[in-house]
């Protein structure tokens, strides 16, 4: 993966992590306030609503960051190639079930798996 894509992925992950940390801090404070609130009522209800909203927002931040990374053009190209390799590996494994030459088929499958791993380490890291 070119350096600029790698940097984009790292930046997205870094900013996502900072946002998640801030949301986690806020959620912890809200949970402590809920625990300290001694009576039911509108204040407690609003605290619970905020806790739930923070939880939902944390999930949305995670999903949005994942989507941003997955939508990078080089990641899309790599995913397409990973899909092709997975199909090849699945076909090879299925042939292995019925063939007498299991060693050759296993070697073929290992070669495909190596290409898969190589693609991940060179394009997605």
JSON list of C-alpha atoms in Angstrom, two decimals:
[
{"chain": "A", "resi": 1, "resn": "UNK", "atom": "CA", "xyz": [0.00, 0.00, 0.00]},
{"chain": "A", "resi": 2, "resn": "UNK", "atom": "CA", "xyz": [1.47, 3.38, -0.89]},
{"chain": "A", "resi": 3, "resn": "UNK", "atom": "CA", "xyz": [2.67, 5.55, 1.97]},
{"chain": "A", "resi": 4, "resn": "UNK", "atom": "CA", "xyz": [-0.12, 8.10, 1.54]},
{"chain": "A", "resi": 5, "resn": "UNK", "atom": "CA", "xyz": [-2.80, 5.43, 1.96]},
{"chain": "A", "resi": 6, "resn": "UNK", "atom": "CA", "xyz": [-0.98, 3.97, 4.94]},
{"chain": "A", "resi": 7, "resn": "UNK", "atom": "CA", "xyz": [-0.80, 7.44, 6.47]},
{"chain": "A", "resi": 8, "resn": "UNK", "atom": "CA", "xyz": [-4.51, 7.98, 5.82]},
{"chain": "A", "resi": 9, "resn": "UNK", "atom": "CA", "xyz": [-5.35, 4.70, 7.54]},
{"chain": "A", "resi": 10, "resn": "UNK", "atom": "CA", "xyz": [-3.10, 5.53, 10.50]},
{"chain": "A", "resi": 11, "resn": "UNK", "atom": "CA", "xyz": [-4.62, 9.03, 10.80]},
{"chain": "A", "resi": 12, "resn": "UNK", "atom": "CA", "xyz": [-8.18, 7.71, 10.63]},
{"chain": "A", "resi": 13, "resn": "UNK", "atom": "CA", "xyz": [-7.38, 5.09, 13.28]},
{"chain": "A", "resi": 14, "resn": "UNK", "atom": "CA", "xyz": [-5.60, 7.64, 15.48]},
{"chain": "A", "resi": 15, "resn": "UNK", "atom": "CA", "xyz": [-8.45, 10.13, 15.35]},
{"chain": "A", "resi": 16, "resn": "UNK", "atom": "CA", "xyz": [-11.01, 7.37, 15.85]},
{"chain": "A", "resi": 17, "resn": "UNK", "atom": "CA", "xyz": [-9.15, 6.19, 18.93]},
{"chain": "A", "resi": 18, "resn": "UNK", "atom": "CA", "xyz": [-9.03, 9.72, 20.36]},
{"chain": "A", "resi": 19, "resn": "UNK", "atom": "CA", "xyz": [-12.77, 10.13, 19.80]},
{"chain": "A", "resi": 20, "resn": "UNK", "atom": "CA", "xyz": [-13.48, 6.74, 21.38]},
{"chain": "A", "resi": 21, "resn": "UNK", "atom": "CA", "xyz": [-11.33, 7.67, 24.37]},
{"chain": "A", "resi": 22, "resn": "UNK", "atom": "CA", "xyz": [-13.27, 10.92, 24.84]},
{"chain": "A", "resi": 23, "resn": "UNK", "atom": "CA", "xyz": [-16.58, 9.09, 24.57]},
{"chain": "A", "resi": 24, "resn": "UNK", "atom": "CA", "xyz": [-15.40, 6.42, 27.00]},
{"chain": "A", "resi": 25, "resn": "UNK", "atom": "CA", "xyz": [-14.37, 9.12, 29.49]},
{"chain": "A", "resi": 26, "resn": "UNK", "atom": "CA", "xyz": [-17.75, 10.82, 29.16]},
{"chain": "A", "resi": 27, "resn": "UNK", "atom": "CA", "xyz": [-19.53, 7.51, 29.54]},
{"chain": "A", "resi": 28, "resn": "UNK", "atom": "CA", "xyz": [-17.54, 6.68, 32.68]},
{"chain": "A", "resi": 29, "resn": "UNK", "atom": "CA", "xyz": [-18.45, 10.05, 34.19]},
{"chain": "A", "resi": 30, "resn": "UNK", "atom": "CA", "xyz": [-22.13, 9.56, 33.33]},
{"chain": "A", "resi": 31, "resn": "UNK", "atom": "CA", "xyz": [-22.08, 6.04, 34.82]},
{"chain": "A", "resi": 32, "resn": "UNK", "atom": "CA", "xyz": [-20.54, 7.38, 38.03]},
{"chain": "A", "resi": 33, "resn": "UNK", "atom": "CA", "xyz": [-23.21, 10.08, 38.18]},
{"chain": "A", "resi": 34, "resn": "UNK", "atom": "CA", "xyz": [-25.92, 7.46, 37.64]},
{"chain": "A", "resi": 35, "resn": "UNK", "atom": "CA", "xyz": [-24.48, 5.41, 40.49]},
{"chain": "A", "resi": 36, "resn": "UNK", "atom": "CA", "xyz": [-24.41, 8.49, 42.74]},
{"chain": "A", "resi": 37, "resn": "UNK", "atom": "CA", "xyz": [-27.96, 9.52, 41.94]},
{"chain": "A", "resi": 38, "resn": "UNK", "atom": "CA", "xyz": [-30.11, 8.34, 44.81]},
{"chain": "A", "resi": 39, "resn": "UNK", "atom": "CA", "xyz": [-33.58, 8.83, 43.42]},
{"chain": "A", "resi": 40, "resn": "UNK", "atom": "CA", "xyz": [-35.44, 8.15, 40.22]},
{"chain": "A", "resi": 41, "resn": "UNK", "atom": "CA", "xyz": [-36.66, 11.12, 38.28]},
{"chain": "A", "resi": 42, "resn": "UNK", "atom": "CA", "xyz": [-36.04, 13.30, 35.25]},
{"chain": "A", "resi": 43, "resn": "UNK", "atom": "CA", "xyz": [-32.35, 13.85, 36.03]},
{"chain": "A", "resi": 44, "resn": "UNK", "atom": "CA", "xyz": [-31.67, 10.11, 36.26]},
{"chain": "A", "resi": 45, "resn": "UNK", "atom": "CA", "xyz": [-33.67, 9.51, 33.09]},
{"chain": "A", "resi": 46, "resn": "UNK", "atom": "CA", "xyz": [-31.62, 12.12, 31.21]},
{"chain": "A", "resi": 47, "resn": "UNK", "atom": "CA", "xyz": [-28.40, 10.55, 32.50]},
{"chain": "A", "resi": 48, "resn": "UNK", "atom": "CA", "xyz": [-29.50, 7.12, 31.28]},
{"chain": "A", "resi": 49, "resn": "UNK", "atom": "CA", "xyz": [-30.51, 8.62, 27.93]},
{"chain": "A", "resi": 50, "resn": "UNK", "atom": "CA", "xyz": [-27.08, 10.23, 27.58]},
{"chain": "A", "resi": 51, "resn": "UNK", "atom": "CA", "xyz": [-25.33, 6.99, 28.49]},
{"chain": "A", "resi": 52, "resn": "UNK", "atom": "CA", "xyz": [-27.32, 5.17, 25.81]},
{"chain": "A", "resi": 53, "resn": "UNK", "atom": "CA", "xyz": [-26.64, 7.92, 23.27]},
{"chain": "A", "resi": 54, "resn": "UNK", "atom": "CA", "xyz": [-22.91, 7.80, 24.00]},
{"chain": "A", "resi": 55, "resn": "UNK", "atom": "CA", "xyz": [-22.89, 4.03, 23.54]},
{"chain": "A", "resi": 56, "resn": "UNK", "atom": "CA", "xyz": [-24.67, 4.34, 20.20]},
{"chain": "A", "resi": 57, "resn": "UNK", "atom": "CA", "xyz": [-22.34, 7.12, 19.09]},
{"chain": "A", "resi": 58, "resn": "UNK", "atom": "CA", "xyz": [-19.27, 5.05, 20.00]},
{"chain": "A", "resi": 59, "resn": "UNK", "atom": "CA", "xyz": [-20.57, 2.28, 17.73]},
{"chain": "A", "resi": 60, "resn": "UNK", "atom": "CA", "xyz": [-21.18, 4.79, 14.94]},
{"chain": "A", "resi": 61, "resn": "UNK", "atom": "CA", "xyz": [-17.66, 6.19, 15.27]},
{"chain": "A", "resi": 62, "resn": "UNK", "atom": "CA", "xyz": [-16.23, 2.69, 14.95]},
{"chain": "A", "resi": 63, "resn": "UNK", "atom": "CA", "xyz": [-18.40, 1.93, 11.91]},
{"chain": "A", "resi": 64, "resn": "UNK", "atom": "CA", "xyz": [-17.62, 5.26, 10.24]},
{"chain": "A", "resi": 65, "resn": "UNK", "atom": "CA", "xyz": [-13.86, 4.85, 10.70]},
{"chain": "A", "resi": 66, "resn": "UNK", "atom": "CA", "xyz": [-14.00, 1.31, 9.36]},
{"chain": "A", "resi": 67, "resn": "UNK", "atom": "CA", "xyz": [-15.99, 2.49, 6.35]},
{"chain": "A", "resi": 68, "resn": "UNK", "atom": "CA", "xyz": [-13.53, 5.32, 5.70]},
{"chain": "A", "resi": 69, "resn": "UNK", "atom": "CA", "xyz": [-10.62, 2.88, 5.65]},
{"chain": "A", "resi": 70, "resn": "UNK", "atom": "CA", "xyz": [-12.47, 0.35, 3.53]},
{"chain": "A", "resi": 71, "resn": "UNK", "atom": "CA", "xyz": [-13.40, 3.03, 0.99]},
{"chain": "A", "resi": 72, "resn": "UNK", "atom": "CA", "xyz": [-9.81, 4.06, 0.30]},
{"chain": "A", "resi": 73, "resn": "UNK", "atom": "CA", "xyz": [-9.08, 3.12, -3.35]},
{"chain": "A", "resi": 74, "resn": "UNK", "atom": "CA", "xyz": [-6.01, 0.99, -2.62]},
{"chain": "A", "resi": 75, "resn": "UNK", "atom": "CA", "xyz": [-7.89, -0.91, 0.08]},
{"chain": "A", "resi": 76, "resn": "UNK", "atom": "CA", "xyz": [-10.76, -1.51, -2.36]},
{"chain": "A", "resi": 77, "resn": "UNK", "atom": "CA", "xyz": [-8.30, -2.87, -4.93]},
{"chain": "A", "resi": 78, "resn": "UNK", "atom": "CA", "xyz": [-6.69, -5.13, -2.34]},
{"chain": "A", "resi": 79, "resn": "UNK", "atom": "CA", "xyz": [-10.07, -6.40, -1.14]},
{"chain": "A", "resi": 80, "resn": "UNK", "atom": "CA", "xyz": [-10.98, -7.35, -4.68]},
{"chain": "A", "resi": 81, "resn": "UNK", "atom": "CA", "xyz": [-7.77, -9.35, -4.98]},
{"chain": "A", "resi": 82, "resn": "UNK", "atom": "CA", "xyz": [-8.31, -10.94, -1.56]},
{"chain": "A", "resi": 83, "resn": "UNK", "atom": "CA", "xyz": [-11.75, -12.05, -2.67]},
{"chain": "A", "resi": 84, "resn": "UNK", "atom": "CA", "xyz": [-10.29, -13.67, -5.81]},
{"chain": "A", "resi": 85, "resn": "UNK", "atom": "CA", "xyz": [-7.67, -15.49, -3.75]},
{"chain": "A", "resi": 86, "resn": "UNK", "atom": "CA", "xyz": [-10.28, -16.67, -1.26]},
{"chain": "A", "resi": 87, "resn": "UNK", "atom": "CA", "xyz": [-12.38, -18.12, -4.10]},
{"chain": "A", "resi": 88, "resn": "UNK", "atom": "CA", "xyz": [-9.31, -19.89, -5.48]},
{"chain": "A", "resi": 89, "resn": "UNK", "atom": "CA", "xyz": [-8.46, -21.29, -2.06]},
{"chain": "A", "resi": 90, "resn": "UNK", "atom": "CA", "xyz": [-12.01, -22.50, -1.48]},
{"chain": "A", "resi": 91, "resn": "UNK", "atom": "CA", "xyz": [-12.07, -24.22, -4.86]},
{"chain": "A", "resi": 92, "resn": "UNK", "atom": "CA", "xyz": [-8.72, -25.84, -4.18]},
{"chain": "A", "resi": 93, "resn": "UNK", "atom": "CA", "xyz": [-9.88, -27.06, -0.77]},
{"chain": "A", "resi": 94, "resn": "UNK", "atom": "CA", "xyz": [-13.02, -28.54, -2.32]},
{"chain": "A", "resi": 95, "resn": "UNK", "atom": "CA", "xyz": [-10.98, -30.39, -4.96]},
{"chain": "A", "resi": 96, "resn": "UNK", "atom": "CA", "xyz": [-8.73, -31.68, -2.19]},
{"chain": "A", "resi": 97, "resn": "UNK", "atom": "CA", "xyz": [-11.67, -33.56, -0.68]},
{"chain": "A", "resi": 98, "resn": "UNK", "atom": "CA", "xyz": [-11.95, -35.88, -3.69]},
{"chain": "A", "resi": 99, "resn": "UNK", "atom": "CA", "xyz": [-8.50, -35.97, -5.26]},
{"chain": "A", "resi": 100, "resn": "UNK", "atom": "CA", "xyz": [-5.91, -38.65, -4.75]},
{"chain": "A", "resi": 101, "resn": "UNK", "atom": "CA", "xyz": [-3.06, -36.14, -5.06]},
{"chain": "A", "resi": 102, "resn": "UNK", "atom": "CA", "xyz": [-3.66, -34.35, -1.77]},
{"chain": "A", "resi": 103, "resn": "UNK", "atom": "CA", "xyz": [-0.02, -33.25, -1.42]},
{"chain": "A", "resi": 104, "resn": "UNK", "atom": "CA", "xyz": [-0.06, -31.26, -4.66]},
{"chain": "A", "resi": 105, "resn": "UNK", "atom": "CA", "xyz": [-3.44, -29.75, -3.84]},
{"chain": "A", "resi": 106, "resn": "UNK", "atom": "CA", "xyz": [-2.25, -28.83, -0.34]},
{"chain": "A", "resi": 107, "resn": "UNK", "atom": "CA", "xyz": [0.82, -27.19, -1.87]},
{"chain": "A", "resi": 108, "resn": "UNK", "atom": "CA", "xyz": [-1.41, -25.24, -4.26]},
{"chain": "A", "resi": 109, "resn": "UNK", "atom": "CA", "xyz": [-3.58, -24.13, -1.35]},
{"chain": "A", "resi": 110, "resn": "UNK", "atom": "CA", "xyz": [-0.52, -23.06, 0.63]},
{"chain": "A", "resi": 111, "resn": "UNK", "atom": "CA", "xyz": [0.70, -21.02, -2.33]},
{"chain": "A", "resi": 112, "resn": "UNK", "atom": "CA", "xyz": [-2.66, -19.26, -2.57]},
{"chain": "A", "resi": 113, "resn": "UNK", "atom": "CA", "xyz": [-2.63, -18.62, 1.19]},
{"chain": "A", "resi": 114, "resn": "UNK", "atom": "CA", "xyz": [0.88, -17.18, 0.88]},
{"chain": "A", "resi": 115, "resn": "UNK", "atom": "CA", "xyz": [-0.32, -14.79, -1.85]},
{"chain": "A", "resi": 116, "resn": "UNK", "atom": "CA", "xyz": [-3.23, -13.81, 0.41]},
{"chain": "A", "resi": 117, "resn": "UNK", "atom": "CA", "xyz": [-0.91, -13.07, 3.34]},
{"chain": "A", "resi": 118, "resn": "UNK", "atom": "CA", "xyz": [1.57, -11.26, 1.11]},
{"chain": "A", "resi": 119, "resn": "UNK", "atom": "CA", "xyz": [-1.19, -9.07, -0.29]},
{"chain": "A", "resi": 120, "resn": "UNK", "atom": "CA", "xyz": [-2.33, -8.12, 3.20]},
{"chain": "A", "resi": 121, "resn": "UNK", "atom": "CA", "xyz": [1.17, -7.31, 4.41]},
{"chain": "A", "resi": 122, "resn": "UNK", "atom": "CA", "xyz": [2.15, -5.32, 1.32]},
{"chain": "A", "resi": 123, "resn": "UNK", "atom": "CA", "xyz": [-1.12, -3.53, 0.55]},
{"chain": "A", "resi": 124, "resn": "UNK", "atom": "CA", "xyz": [-3.07, -3.26, 3.78]},
{"chain": "A", "resi": 125, "resn": "UNK", "atom": "CA", "xyz": [-0.46, -2.59, 6.46]}
]
